[in-house]
């Protein structure tokens, strides 16, 4: 199995990528050098396109790492507020430093701890709130076995016009592994990601686009009654 990041097309796409600014380009370079997880350039371009088309004002992100994608959202949309969740203490410390050293960090509400618990708190606070308080864009990019749980929480705290994007649905190519060591090592993620993709695809009230670019993306929106 050829993993997504080895595919020659990635290099080709990267060579045409234009960063939002030099600061973000440098952050991408340093994250890649230190093998910090971050969105692929192709994912960034699809997210950028969606942000430009929909102009969300309150973005929820699950999975911060060193804060690259949070800062991308904040730079791309100078009026938007971003809530981002991370539980790994090493990542938390690094992201905190990145946010503190930039003016965009002032618009980032950094929640630290397990996403399931933080989402529970957000659901308690926002499930019955007015649309003006809810999220209008959600990016799910953490714990690949928990996408259904994250999605079901997210849909309770976002507006009916929101877009929910789930990253890494191909699990680095492992989603197609039926046997072998990768299939064994990633058995749980593979099982739950397949179930999640079946679940969202089977729901009549969702419009779901599953893309194979980068490490695979699911782009979901609600079909609203006229
Ligand atoms: C792929 S990285 C996020 C990359 C980031 N979105 C970016 O593009 O810069 C996923 C992150 O999710 C975090 N994570 C995984 N499971 C989590 C959970 N249950 N709660 C909170 N954070 C979690 C990991 O520690 C990791 O830093």
PDB file of C-alpha atoms and ligand atoms in Angstrom:
ATOM      1  CA  UNK A   1       0.000   0.000   0.000  1.00  0.00           C
ATOM      2  CA  UNK A   2       1.395   3.391  -0.968  1.00  0.00           C
ATOM      3  CA  UNK A   3       0.813   5.914   1.786  1.00  0.00           C
ATOM      4  CA  UNK A   4      -0.712   9.240   0.883  1.00  0.00           C
ATOM      5  CA  UNK A   5       2.260  11.373   1.856  1.00  0.00           C
ATOM      6  CA  UNK A   6       4.571   9.364  -0.474  1.00  0.00           C
ATOM      7  CA  UNK A   7       2.505   9.855  -3.577  1.00  0.00           C
ATOM      8  CA  UNK A   8       4.459  11.929  -6.153  1.00  0.00           C
ATOM      9  CA  UNK A   9       1.330  14.019  -6.756  1.00  0.00           C
ATOM     10  CA  UNK A  10       1.711  15.462  -3.256  1.00  0.00           C
ATOM     11  CA  UNK A  11       5.099  16.979  -4.143  1.00  0.00           C
ATOM     12  CA  UNK A  12       3.641  18.336  -7.351  1.00  0.00           C
ATOM     13  CA  UNK A  13       0.680  19.910  -5.512  1.00  0.00           C
ATOM     14  CA  UNK A  14       2.995  21.289  -2.792  1.00  0.00           C
ATOM     15  CA  UNK A  15       5.130  23.008  -5.420  1.00  0.00           C
ATOM     16  CA  UNK A  16       2.082  25.104  -6.403  1.00  0.00           C
ATOM     17  CA  UNK A  17       0.912  25.842  -2.880  1.00  0.00           C
ATOM     18  CA  UNK A  18       0.804  29.492  -1.889  1.00  0.00           C
ATOM     19  CA  UNK A  19       0.883  30.080   1.863  1.00  0.00           C
ATOM     20  CA  UNK A  20      -1.406  32.699   3.405  1.00  0.00           C
ATOM     21  CA  UNK A  21       1.698  34.584   4.549  1.00  0.00           C
ATOM     22  CA  UNK A  22       5.400  34.035   5.268  1.00  0.00           C
ATOM     23  CA  UNK A  23       4.708  33.471   8.982  1.00  0.00           C
ATOM     24  CA  UNK A  24       2.433  30.510   8.226  1.00  0.00           C
ATOM     25  CA  UNK A  25       4.849  29.184   5.580  1.00  0.00           C
ATOM     26  CA  UNK A  26       7.599  29.194   8.218  1.00  0.00           C
ATOM     27  CA  UNK A  27       5.324  27.484  10.755  1.00  0.00           C
ATOM     28  CA  UNK A  28       4.534  24.756   8.194  1.00  0.00           C
ATOM     29  CA  UNK A  29       8.260  24.284   7.479  1.00  0.00           C
ATOM     30  CA  UNK A  30       9.132  23.972  11.174  1.00  0.00           C
ATOM     31  CA  UNK A  31       6.165  21.655  11.918  1.00  0.00           C
ATOM     32  CA  UNK A  32       7.182  19.399   9.003  1.00  0.00           C
ATOM     33  CA  UNK A  33      10.839  19.373  10.096  1.00  0.00           C
ATOM     34  CA  UNK A  34       9.837  18.347  13.625  1.00  0.00           C
ATOM     35  CA  UNK A  35       7.272  15.801  12.325  1.00  0.00           C
ATOM     36  CA  UNK A  36       4.444  17.625  14.081  1.00  0.00           C
ATOM     37  CA  UNK A  37       1.079  16.541  12.618  1.00  0.00           C
ATOM     38  CA  UNK A  38      -0.581  19.234  10.523  1.00  0.00           C
ATOM     39  CA  UNK A  39      -2.969  19.519   7.594  1.00  0.00           C
ATOM     40  CA  UNK A  40      -1.642  18.696   4.117  1.00  0.00           C
ATOM     41  CA  UNK A  41      -1.328  21.639   1.733  1.00  0.00           C
ATOM     42  CA  UNK A  42      -4.169  20.176  -0.344  1.00  0.00           C
ATOM     43  CA  UNK A  43      -6.411  20.035   2.721  1.00  0.00           C
ATOM     44  CA  UNK A  44      -5.485  23.635   3.494  1.00  0.00           C
ATOM     45  CA  UNK A  45      -6.492  24.680  -0.012  1.00  0.00           C
ATOM     46  CA  UNK A  46      -9.871  22.935   0.191  1.00  0.00           C
ATOM     47  CA  UNK A  47     -10.484  24.459   3.643  1.00  0.00           C
ATOM     48  CA  UNK A  48      -9.448  27.872   2.297  1.00  0.00           C
ATOM     49  CA  UNK A  49     -11.880  27.563  -0.574  1.00  0.00           C
ATOM     50  CA  UNK A  50     -14.742  26.596   1.774  1.00  0.00           C
ATOM     51  CA  UNK A  51     -13.914  29.438   4.170  1.00  0.00           C
ATOM     52  CA  UNK A  52     -13.836  31.911   1.290  1.00  0.00           C
ATOM     53  CA  UNK A  53     -17.219  30.715   0.033  1.00  0.00           C
ATOM     54  CA  UNK A  54     -19.001  30.547   3.385  1.00  0.00           C
ATOM     55  CA  UNK A  55     -17.282  33.192   5.583  1.00  0.00           C
ATOM     56  CA  UNK A  56     -17.912  31.487   8.925  1.00  0.00           C
ATOM     57  CA  UNK A  57     -17.580  33.615  12.047  1.00  0.00           C
ATOM     58  CA  UNK A  58     -17.268  30.916  14.749  1.00  0.00           C
ATOM     59  CA  UNK A  59     -15.071  27.934  13.953  1.00  0.00           C
ATOM     60  CA  UNK A  60     -14.710  24.833  16.119  1.00  0.00           C
ATOM     61  CA  UNK A  61     -11.632  22.667  15.661  1.00  0.00           C
ATOM     62  CA  UNK A  62     -11.037  19.317  17.363  1.00  0.00           C
ATOM     63  CA  UNK A  63      -7.292  18.550  17.320  1.00  0.00           C
ATOM     64  CA  UNK A  64      -4.911  21.524  17.609  1.00  0.00           C
ATOM     65  CA  UNK A  65      -1.400  19.956  17.608  1.00  0.00           C
ATOM     66  CA  UNK A  66       0.948  22.999  17.422  1.00  0.00           C
ATOM     67  CA  UNK A  67      -1.816  25.303  16.233  1.00  0.00           C
ATOM     68  CA  UNK A  68      -1.024  25.443  12.515  1.00  0.00           C
ATOM     69  CA  UNK A  69      -4.587  24.976  11.248  1.00  0.00           C
ATOM     70  CA  UNK A  70      -6.067  27.213  13.987  1.00  0.00           C
ATOM     71  CA  UNK A  71      -3.728  30.008  12.896  1.00  0.00           C
ATOM     72  CA  UNK A  72      -4.592  29.295   9.263  1.00  0.00           C
ATOM     73  CA  UNK A  73      -8.302  29.811  10.089  1.00  0.00           C
ATOM     74  CA  UNK A  74      -7.553  32.967  12.078  1.00  0.00           C
ATOM     75  CA  UNK A  75      -5.352  34.477   9.370  1.00  0.00           C
ATOM     76  CA  UNK A  76      -7.681  33.556   6.536  1.00  0.00           C
ATOM     77  CA  UNK A  77     -10.712  35.097   8.282  1.00  0.00           C
ATOM     78  CA  UNK A  78      -9.632  38.196  10.248  1.00  0.00           C
ATOM     79  CA  UNK A  79     -13.077  38.571  11.877  1.00  0.00           C
ATOM     80  CA  UNK A  80     -13.588  34.953  12.903  1.00  0.00           C
ATOM     81  CA  UNK A  81     -13.307  33.400  16.365  1.00  0.00           C
ATOM     82  CA  UNK A  82     -11.795  29.962  16.666  1.00  0.00           C
ATOM     83  CA  UNK A  83     -12.304  27.439  19.455  1.00  0.00           C
ATOM     84  CA  UNK A  84      -9.759  24.639  19.303  1.00  0.00           C
ATOM     85  CA  UNK A  85      -9.319  21.553  21.497  1.00  0.00           C
ATOM     86  CA  UNK A  86      -6.139  19.626  22.368  1.00  0.00           C
ATOM     87  CA  UNK A  87      -5.372  17.117  25.119  1.00  0.00           C
ATOM     88  CA  UNK A  88      -1.677  16.214  24.672  1.00  0.00           C
ATOM     89  CA  UNK A  89       0.331  18.339  27.169  1.00  0.00           C
ATOM     90  CA  UNK A  90       3.351  18.621  24.861  1.00  0.00           C
ATOM     91  CA  UNK A  91       1.159  19.862  22.020  1.00  0.00           C
ATOM     92  CA  UNK A  92      -0.696  22.167  24.413  1.00  0.00           C
ATOM     93  CA  UNK A  93       2.504  23.886  25.523  1.00  0.00           C
ATOM     94  CA  UNK A  94       3.737  24.336  21.949  1.00  0.00           C
ATOM     95  CA  UNK A  95       0.388  25.631  20.664  1.00  0.00           C
ATOM     96  CA  UNK A  96       0.078  28.031  23.594  1.00  0.00           C
ATOM     97  CA  UNK A  97       3.441  29.553  22.693  1.00  0.00           C
ATOM     98  CA  UNK A  98       2.463  29.860  19.017  1.00  0.00           C
ATOM     99  CA  UNK A  99      -0.835  31.576  19.905  1.00  0.00           C
ATOM    100  CA  UNK A 100       0.750  33.890  22.476  1.00  0.00           C
ATOM    101  CA  UNK A 101       3.332  35.169  19.999  1.00  0.00           C
ATOM    102  CA  UNK A 102       0.835  36.288  17.361  1.00  0.00           C
ATOM    103  CA  UNK A 103      -2.013  38.813  17.276  1.00  0.00           C
ATOM    104  CA  UNK A 104      -4.283  36.150  15.713  1.00  0.00           C
ATOM    105  CA  UNK A 105      -3.929  34.213  18.963  1.00  0.00           C
ATOM    106  CA  UNK A 106      -6.270  36.740  20.613  1.00  0.00           C
ATOM    107  CA  UNK A 107      -9.149  35.299  18.571  1.00  0.00           C
ATOM    108  CA  UNK A 108      -8.349  31.701  19.464  1.00  0.00           C
ATOM    109  CA  UNK A 109     -10.127  30.162  22.450  1.00  0.00           C
ATOM    110  CA  UNK A 110      -7.776  27.305  23.340  1.00  0.00           C
ATOM    111  CA  UNK A 111      -9.515  24.506  25.287  1.00  0.00           C
ATOM    112  CA  UNK A 112      -7.198  21.947  26.796  1.00  0.00           C
ATOM    113  CA  UNK A 113      -8.274  18.456  27.781  1.00  0.00           C
ATOM    114  CA  UNK A 114     -10.066  15.524  26.260  1.00  0.00           C
ATOM    115  CA  UNK A 115     -12.312  16.518  23.364  1.00  0.00           C
ATOM    116  CA  UNK A 116     -15.170  14.286  24.596  1.00  0.00           C
ATOM    117  CA  UNK A 117     -15.331  16.159  27.916  1.00  0.00           C
ATOM    118  CA  UNK A 118     -14.909  19.595  26.390  1.00  0.00           C
ATOM    119  CA  UNK A 119     -17.556  18.864  23.768  1.00  0.00           C
ATOM    120  CA  UNK A 120     -19.925  17.775  26.588  1.00  0.00           C
ATOM    121  CA  UNK A 121     -19.411  21.167  28.251  1.00  0.00           C
ATOM    122  CA  UNK A 122     -19.959  22.989  24.953  1.00  0.00           C
ATOM    123  CA  UNK A 123     -23.148  20.986  24.303  1.00  0.00           C
ATOM    124  CA  UNK A 124     -24.464  21.899  27.796  1.00  0.00           C
ATOM    125  CA  UNK A 125     -23.783  25.571  27.131  1.00  0.00           C
ATOM    126  CA  UNK A 126     -24.731  25.864  23.457  1.00  0.00           C
ATOM    127  CA  UNK A 127     -27.234  23.141  22.480  1.00  0.00           C
ATOM    128  CA  UNK A 128     -30.193  25.431  23.230  1.00  0.00           C
ATOM    129  CA  UNK A 129     -28.433  28.688  22.446  1.00  0.00           C
ATOM    130  CA  UNK A 130     -29.259  31.119  19.711  1.00  0.00           C
ATOM    131  CA  UNK A 131     -27.636  30.533  16.286  1.00  0.00           C
ATOM    132  CA  UNK A 132     -25.528  33.645  16.852  1.00  0.00           C
ATOM    133  CA  UNK A 133     -23.593  31.727  19.541  1.00  0.00           C
ATOM    134  CA  UNK A 134     -23.266  28.424  17.696  1.00  0.00           C
ATOM    135  CA  UNK A 135     -20.443  27.346  15.392  1.00  0.00           C
ATOM    136  CA  UNK A 136     -20.826  27.738  11.657  1.00  0.00           C
ATOM    137  CA  UNK A 137     -17.756  25.730  10.638  1.00  0.00           C
ATOM    138  CA  UNK A 138     -16.324  22.615  12.283  1.00  0.00           C
ATOM    139  CA  UNK A 139     -13.042  20.876  11.555  1.00  0.00           C
ATOM    140  CA  UNK A 140     -12.620  17.390  13.043  1.00  0.00           C
ATOM    141  CA  UNK A 141      -8.949  16.336  13.091  1.00  0.00           C
ATOM    142  CA  UNK A 142      -8.327  14.203  16.226  1.00  0.00           C
ATOM    143  CA  UNK A 143      -8.758  10.652  17.608  1.00  0.00           C
ATOM    144  CA  UNK A 144      -9.809   8.854  14.435  1.00  0.00           C
ATOM    145  CA  UNK A 145     -11.908   6.223  16.269  1.00  0.00           C
ATOM    146  CA  UNK A 146     -14.101   8.936  17.784  1.00  0.00           C
ATOM    147  CA  UNK A 147     -15.289  10.753  14.681  1.00  0.00           C
ATOM    148  CA  UNK A 148     -18.915   9.689  15.111  1.00  0.00           C
ATOM    149  CA  UNK A 149     -18.981  10.868  18.730  1.00  0.00           C
ATOM    150  CA  UNK A 150     -17.301  14.186  17.793  1.00  0.00           C
ATOM    151  CA  UNK A 151     -19.656  14.637  14.849  1.00  0.00           C
ATOM    152  CA  UNK A 152     -22.781  13.991  16.936  1.00  0.00           C
ATOM    153  CA  UNK A 153     -21.656  16.506  19.553  1.00  0.00           C
ATOM    154  CA  UNK A 154     -20.655  19.042  16.910  1.00  0.00           C
ATOM    155  CA  UNK A 155     -23.993  18.889  15.128  1.00  0.00           C
ATOM    156  CA  UNK A 156     -25.763  19.876  18.369  1.00  0.00           C
ATOM    157  CA  UNK A 157     -23.719  23.047  18.711  1.00  0.00           C
ATOM    158  CA  UNK A 158     -23.542  24.271  15.144  1.00  0.00           C
ATOM    159  CA  UNK A 159     -25.996  26.149  12.965  1.00  0.00           C
ATOM    160  CA  UNK A 160     -28.071  24.430  10.298  1.00  0.00           C
ATOM    161  CA  UNK A 161     -25.961  26.164   7.631  1.00  0.00           C
ATOM    162  CA  UNK A 162     -22.690  24.957   9.089  1.00  0.00           C
ATOM    163  CA  UNK A 163     -20.133  22.910   7.230  1.00  0.00           C
ATOM    164  CA  UNK A 164     -18.377  20.076   9.042  1.00  0.00           C
ATOM    165  CA  UNK A 165     -15.087  18.866   7.588  1.00  0.00           C
ATOM    166  CA  UNK A 166     -13.482  15.623   8.788  1.00  0.00           C
ATOM    167  CA  UNK A 167      -9.820  15.073   7.951  1.00  0.00           C
ATOM    168  CA  UNK A 168      -7.814  11.856   7.418  1.00  0.00           C
ATOM    169  CA  UNK A 169     -10.723   9.612   6.542  1.00  0.00           C
ATOM    170  CA  UNK A 170      -8.341   7.396   4.488  1.00  0.00           C
ATOM    171  CA  UNK A 171      -6.186   6.866   7.593  1.00  0.00           C
ATOM    172  CA  UNK A 172      -2.942   7.177   5.666  1.00  0.00           C
ATOM    173  CA  UNK A 173      -4.181   4.490   3.251  1.00  0.00           C
ATOM    174  CA  UNK A 174      -4.895   1.937   5.981  1.00  0.00           C
ATOM    175  CA  UNK A 175      -8.665   2.181   5.428  1.00  0.00           C
ATOM    176  CA  UNK A 176      -8.238  -0.317   2.551  1.00  0.00           C
ATOM    177  CA  UNK A 177      -5.963  -2.709   4.426  1.00  0.00           C
ATOM    178  CA  UNK A 178      -7.830  -5.953   5.046  1.00  0.00           C
ATOM    179  CA  UNK A 179      -4.889  -7.932   6.381  1.00  0.00           C
ATOM    180  CA  UNK A 180      -1.222  -7.495   7.290  1.00  0.00           C
ATOM    181  CA  UNK A 181       0.509  -5.589  10.070  1.00  0.00           C
ATOM    182  CA  UNK A 182      -1.037  -2.159   9.325  1.00  0.00           C
ATOM    183  CA  UNK A 183      -4.516  -3.728   9.321  1.00  0.00           C
ATOM    184  CA  UNK A 184      -3.790  -5.317  12.697  1.00  0.00           C
ATOM    185  CA  UNK A 185      -2.164  -2.237  14.276  1.00  0.00           C
ATOM    186  CA  UNK A 186      -4.905   0.136  13.135  1.00  0.00           C
ATOM    187  CA  UNK A 187      -7.808  -2.310  13.431  1.00  0.00           C
ATOM    188  CA  UNK A 188      -9.837  -0.097  15.763  1.00  0.00           C
ATOM    189  CA  UNK A 189      -9.412   3.124  13.762  1.00  0.00           C
ATOM    190  CA  UNK A 190     -10.202   1.298  10.496  1.00  0.00           C
ATOM    191  CA  UNK A 191     -13.344  -0.282  11.963  1.00  0.00           C
ATOM    192  CA  UNK A 192     -14.667   2.938  13.474  1.00  0.00           C
ATOM    193  CA  UNK A 193     -13.794   5.130  10.483  1.00  0.00           C
ATOM    194  CA  UNK A 194     -15.646   2.756   8.129  1.00  0.00           C
ATOM    195  CA  UNK A 195     -18.657   2.754  10.464  1.00  0.00           C
ATOM    196  CA  UNK A 196     -18.552   6.560  10.641  1.00  0.00           C
ATOM    197  CA  UNK A 197     -18.446   6.908   6.836  1.00  0.00           C
ATOM    198  CA  UNK A 198     -21.384   4.460   6.497  1.00  0.00           C
ATOM    199  CA  UNK A 199     -23.286   6.389   9.170  1.00  0.00           C
ATOM    200  CA  UNK A 200     -22.942   9.827   7.588  1.00  0.00           C
ATOM    201  CA  UNK A 201     -23.535   8.474   4.065  1.00  0.00           C
ATOM    202  CA  UNK A 202     -26.751   6.739   5.183  1.00  0.00           C
ATOM    203  CA  UNK A 203     -28.297   9.809   6.797  1.00  0.00           C
ATOM    204  CA  UNK A 204     -30.961  11.409   4.602  1.00  0.00           C
ATOM    205  CA  UNK A 205     -30.573  14.807   6.226  1.00  0.00           C
ATOM    206  CA  UNK A 206     -26.901  15.201   5.294  1.00  0.00           C
ATOM    207  CA  UNK A 207     -25.156  16.042   2.068  1.00  0.00           C
ATOM    208  CA  UNK A 208     -21.800  14.283   2.229  1.00  0.00           C
ATOM    209  CA  UNK A 209     -18.835  14.707  -0.123  1.00  0.00           C
ATOM    210  CA  UNK A 210     -16.080  12.179   0.380  1.00  0.00           C
ATOM    211  CA  UNK A 211     -12.848  13.245  -1.300  1.00  0.00           C
ATOM    212  CA  UNK A 212      -9.651  11.267  -1.777  1.00  0.00           C
ATOM    213  CA  UNK A 213      -7.325  14.294  -1.926  1.00  0.00           C
ATOM    214  CA  UNK A 214      -4.560  14.554   0.703  1.00  0.00           C
ATOM    215  CA  UNK A 215      -5.445  11.918   3.343  1.00  0.00           C
ATOM    216  CA  UNK A 216      -9.122  11.999   2.448  1.00  0.00           C
ATOM    217  CA  UNK A 217     -11.755  14.453   3.590  1.00  0.00           C
ATOM    218  CA  UNK A 218     -15.466  14.209   4.326  1.00  0.00           C
ATOM    219  CA  UNK A 219     -17.263  17.507   3.787  1.00  0.00           C
ATOM    220  CA  UNK A 220     -20.720  17.497   5.332  1.00  0.00           C
ATOM    221  CA  UNK A 221     -23.595  19.927   5.347  1.00  0.00           C
ATOM    222  CA  UNK A 222     -27.167  19.678   6.529  1.00  0.00           C
ATOM    223  CA  UNK A 223     -29.983  19.479   4.018  1.00  0.00           C
ATOM    224  CA  UNK A 224     -32.300  22.148   5.335  1.00  0.00           C
ATOM    225  CA  UNK A 225     -36.034  22.086   4.821  1.00  0.00           C
ATOM    226  CA  UNK A 226     -37.219  24.875   2.552  1.00  0.00           C
TER     227      UNK A 226
HETATM  228  C1  LIG B   1      -3.626  15.643  13.276  1.00  0.00           C
HETATM  229  S1  LIG B   1      -3.293  16.456  14.773  1.00  0.00           S
HETATM  230  C2  LIG B   1      -4.024  18.039  14.551  1.00  0.00           C
HETATM  231  C3  LIG B   1      -3.334  18.895  13.516  1.00  0.00           C
HETATM  232  C4  LIG B   1      -3.852  20.315  13.457  1.00  0.00           C
HETATM  233  N1  LIG B   1      -5.294  20.335  13.182  1.00  0.00           N
HETATM  234  C5  LIG B   1      -3.115  21.083  12.374  1.00  0.00           C
HETATM  235  O1  LIG B   1      -3.429  20.869  11.177  1.00  0.00           O
HETATM  236  O2  LIG B   1      -2.234  21.902  12.715  1.00  0.00           O
HETATM  237  C6  LIG B   1      -4.401  15.696  15.892  1.00  0.00           C
HETATM  238  C7  LIG B   1      -4.299  16.211  17.311  1.00  0.00           C
HETATM  239  O3  LIG B   1      -5.444  15.769  18.026  1.00  0.00           O
HETATM  240  C8  LIG B   1      -5.060  15.519  19.358  1.00  0.00           C
HETATM  241  N2  LIG B   1      -6.055  14.620  19.944  1.00  0.00           N
HETATM  242  C9  LIG B   1      -6.229  13.302  19.665  1.00  0.00           C
HETATM  243  N3  LIG B   1      -7.251  12.817  20.374  1.00  0.00           N
HETATM  244  C10 LIG B   1      -7.745  13.831  21.130  1.00  0.00           C
HETATM  245  C11 LIG B   1      -8.795  13.933  22.075  1.00  0.00           C
HETATM  246  N4  LIG B   1      -9.575  12.881  22.380  1.00  0.00           N
HETATM  247  N5  LIG B   1      -9.020  15.124  22.650  1.00  0.00           N
HETATM  248  C12 LIG B   1      -8.248  16.210  22.327  1.00  0.00           C
HETATM  249  N6  LIG B   1      -7.226  16.169  21.450  1.00  0.00           N
HETATM  250  C13 LIG B   1      -6.975  14.996  20.844  1.00  0.00           C
HETATM  251  C14 LIG B   1      -3.675  14.911  19.229  1.00  0.00           C
HETATM  252  O4  LIG B   1      -2.954  15.055  20.443  1.00  0.00           O
HETATM  253  C15 LIG B   1      -3.080  15.691  18.067  1.00  0.00           C
HETATM  254  O5  LIG B   1      -2.299  16.769  18.511  1.00  0.00           O
END
